[in-house]
Amino acid sequence: MPGITISSAYGAGGSVVAPKVAERLGVTMLDRAISARVADDLQVSLDEAQHGERKQSFADRFFCALAPLADTVAGDAEIARSDQAGASEFRAEANRIMSDALDKGAVILGRGGAAAFQDRDDVLHIRFYGTPEQRLDAAMRFSGVSEDEARRHMEQTDAARAKYVHHLYGRDIDDPALYHLQFNTPLLEQGQCIEMIVTAYQAFLAKKGERVAAG
C-alpha cells in the first residue's frame, strides 16, 4: 500500500483534508515532519530544510558579489554548480524520507511529492486548488485572519512552495501533468473531498490488483 501525495495551494485545505484521508486509509501522514527530519539528518536549520537550500555565510555572499569583478573569484558557473549540489543534497534526503514512508503506506502533504515520485506508478498524485478569491475566503474563515493578512500569507506561501518544487525538481507546481487528479476544494464540502479521494485511491490500487480498506 504505497500511498498518496497531495499538493495544496494556500487556503485550499490541504492541512485539513490530508490528515483525514490518512486516517480513513489507516496510513501515516507526513508534512512538516519531512523538513524536520531533513534538517536533523543534514545538520541544517529547519528554515534551510523547508527552502531546500543552505544559507550562504557572509563570506560566501561577499565573494559572490565580487565574482563579476575579478577572474580570481568564483564566477557565476561555479556559484550555479554549488547551488545545484546543495539542491541535490536536500532532494536526495527528502526523497529518501518520503520513499521510506510510502513503502509502508503514507499520505504525503507538500514537499514536492508529486514531482519527486513521477516515476512511481504505485503512488496517486493529487492537487488542491481554487481561485485566489475562494482561497482567501476559506483562509479567513478557517484561520480567523484579516483579508490583508490572508492575502499576504497566500502570496508568500504559494511563492515559497512553487520555488521549492522548481529548485529541487525543476518542475512547475501548477503543471497538470504532475497530477492524476485535481480538486477545486473551496467548491466542495470537506467530507465530499475526502470521500472522492478515498474512492479514487481504492480504484487506483484495484486497477493494480491490490486492495485497501477504508475506515
mmCIF file of C-alpha atoms in Angstrom, residues 6-108:
data_model
loop_
_atom_site.group_PDB
_atom_site.id
_atom_site.type_symbol
_atom_site.label_atom_id
_atom_site.label_comp_id
_atom_site.label_asym_id
_atom_site.label_seq_id
_atom_site.Cartn_x
_atom_site.Cartn_y
_atom_site.Cartn_z
ATOM 1 C CA ILE A 6 -1.208 15.898 -2.012
ATOM 2 C CA SER A 7 -0.051 19.286 -3.259
ATOM 3 C CA SER A 8 -2.142 22.181 -1.987
ATOM 4 C CA ALA A 9 -2.294 25.866 -2.767
ATOM 5 C CA TYR A 10 -2.634 28.150 0.255
ATOM 6 C CA GLY A 11 -6.220 28.175 1.515
ATOM 7 C CA ALA A 12 -7.195 25.087 -0.480
ATOM 8 C CA GLY A 13 -7.499 22.908 2.613
ATOM 9 C CA GLY A 14 -4.551 20.556 2.316
ATOM 10 C CA SER A 15 -3.650 20.698 6.003
ATOM 11 C CA VAL A 16 -7.245 19.824 6.939
ATOM 12 C CA VAL A 17 -8.094 17.172 4.363
ATOM 13 C CA ALA A 18 -4.794 15.254 4.136
ATOM 14 C CA PRO A 19 -4.756 14.047 7.781
ATOM 15 C CA LYS A 20 -8.369 12.889 7.486
ATOM 16 C CA VAL A 21 -7.593 10.966 4.293
ATOM 17 C CA ALA A 22 -4.633 9.301 6.023
ATOM 18 C CA GLU A 23 -6.858 8.426 8.971
ATOM 19 C CA ARG A 24 -9.507 6.910 6.704
ATOM 20 C CA LEU A 25 -6.900 4.794 4.944
ATOM 21 C CA GLY A 26 -5.068 3.851 8.127
ATOM 22 C CA VAL A 27 -1.693 5.134 6.936
ATOM 23 C CA THR A 28 0.910 7.629 8.157
ATOM 24 C CA MET A 29 0.611 11.320 7.275
ATOM 25 C CA LEU A 30 3.808 13.259 6.576
ATOM 26 C CA ASP A 31 4.073 17.021 6.055
ATOM 27 C CA ARG A 32 6.309 19.389 8.023
ATOM 28 C CA ALA A 33 7.907 16.403 9.726
ATOM 29 C CA ILE A 34 9.754 15.781 6.454
ATOM 30 C CA SER A 35 11.581 19.103 6.738
ATOM 31 C CA ALA A 36 12.321 18.494 10.421
ATOM 32 C CA ARG A 37 13.936 15.142 9.642
ATOM 33 C CA VAL A 38 15.899 16.567 6.709
ATOM 34 C CA ALA A 39 17.171 19.352 8.972
ATOM 35 C CA ASP A 40 18.212 16.842 11.620
ATOM 36 C CA ASP A 41 19.873 14.439 9.170
ATOM 37 C CA LEU A 42 21.777 17.158 7.288
ATOM 38 C CA GLN A 43 22.515 19.223 10.406
ATOM 39 C CA VAL A 44 20.934 22.365 8.988
ATOM 40 C CA SER A 45 18.242 24.719 10.268
ATOM 41 C CA LEU A 46 14.546 23.957 9.776
ATOM 42 C CA ASP A 47 14.286 27.074 7.599
ATOM 43 C CA GLU A 48 17.044 25.781 5.310
ATOM 44 C CA ALA A 49 15.355 22.391 5.055
ATOM 45 C CA GLN A 50 11.998 23.997 4.225
ATOM 46 C CA HIS A 51 13.580 26.015 1.419
ATOM 47 C CA GLY A 52 15.798 23.181 0.194
ATOM 48 C CA GLU A 53 18.989 25.220 0.286
ATOM 49 C CA ARG A 54 21.751 26.165 2.680
ATOM 50 C CA LYS A 55 22.018 29.809 3.653
ATOM 51 C CA GLN A 56 25.188 31.489 2.482
ATOM 52 C CA SER A 57 27.643 32.750 5.045
ATOM 53 C CA PHE A 58 28.767 36.367 4.983
ATOM 54 C CA ALA A 59 31.980 35.275 3.248
ATOM 55 C CA ASP A 60 30.019 33.380 0.574
ATOM 56 C CA ARG A 61 27.831 36.419 -0.123
ATOM 57 C CA PHE A 62 30.887 38.682 -0.187
ATOM 58 C CA PHE A 63 32.759 36.604 -2.767
ATOM 59 C CA CYS A 64 29.623 36.102 -4.847
ATOM 60 C CA ALA A 65 29.245 39.883 -5.006
ATOM 61 C CA LEU A 66 32.848 40.195 -6.186
ATOM 62 C CA ALA A 67 32.533 37.438 -8.778
ATOM 63 C CA PRO A 68 31.816 39.717 -11.759
ATOM 64 C CA LEU A 69 34.778 41.930 -10.848
ATOM 65 C CA ALA A 70 37.714 39.533 -10.725
ATOM 66 C CA ASP A 71 38.793 36.392 -12.532
ATOM 67 C CA THR A 72 40.331 35.097 -9.317
ATOM 68 C CA VAL A 73 36.949 34.906 -7.592
ATOM 69 C CA ALA A 74 34.425 32.161 -8.309
ATOM 70 C CA GLY A 75 32.161 33.151 -11.199
ATOM 71 C CA ASP A 76 28.503 32.515 -11.953
ATOM 72 C CA ALA A 77 29.136 28.987 -13.253
ATOM 73 C CA GLU A 78 30.807 27.925 -10.019
ATOM 74 C CA ILE A 79 28.055 29.525 -7.950
ATOM 75 C CA ALA A 80 25.464 27.693 -10.043
ATOM 76 C CA ARG A 81 27.288 24.389 -9.541
ATOM 77 C CA SER A 82 27.307 24.997 -5.798
ATOM 78 C CA ASP A 83 23.559 25.706 -5.833
ATOM 79 C CA GLN A 84 22.910 22.530 -7.832
ATOM 80 C CA ALA A 85 24.998 20.441 -5.448
ATOM 81 C CA GLY A 86 23.071 21.852 -2.495
ATOM 82 C CA ALA A 87 19.743 21.126 -4.165
ATOM 83 C CA SER A 88 20.841 17.555 -4.881
ATOM 84 C CA GLU A 89 21.738 17.063 -1.230
ATOM 85 C CA PHE A 90 18.343 18.247 0.023
ATOM 86 C CA ARG A 91 16.461 16.422 -2.742
ATOM 87 C CA ALA A 92 18.163 13.097 -2.032
ATOM 88 C CA GLU A 93 17.477 13.271 1.704
ATOM 89 C CA ALA A 94 13.844 14.387 1.322
ATOM 90 C CA ASN A 95 13.230 11.685 -1.291
ATOM 91 C CA ARG A 96 14.707 9.021 0.978
ATOM 92 C CA ILE A 97 12.446 10.017 3.878
ATOM 93 C CA MET A 98 9.331 10.198 1.694
ATOM 94 C CA SER A 99 10.130 6.948 -0.123
ATOM 95 C CA ASP A 100 10.599 5.056 3.146
ATOM 96 C CA ALA A 101 7.193 6.311 4.312
ATOM 97 C CA LEU A 102 5.462 5.459 1.031
ATOM 98 C CA ASP A 103 6.850 1.928 1.091
ATOM 99 C CA LYS A 104 4.903 1.376 4.325
ATOM 100 C CA GLY A 105 1.832 3.355 3.190
ATOM 101 C CA ALA A 106 1.542 7.121 3.600
ATOM 102 C CA VAL A 107 -0.178 10.345 2.641
ATOM 103 C CA ILE A 108 2.444 12.991 1.904
#
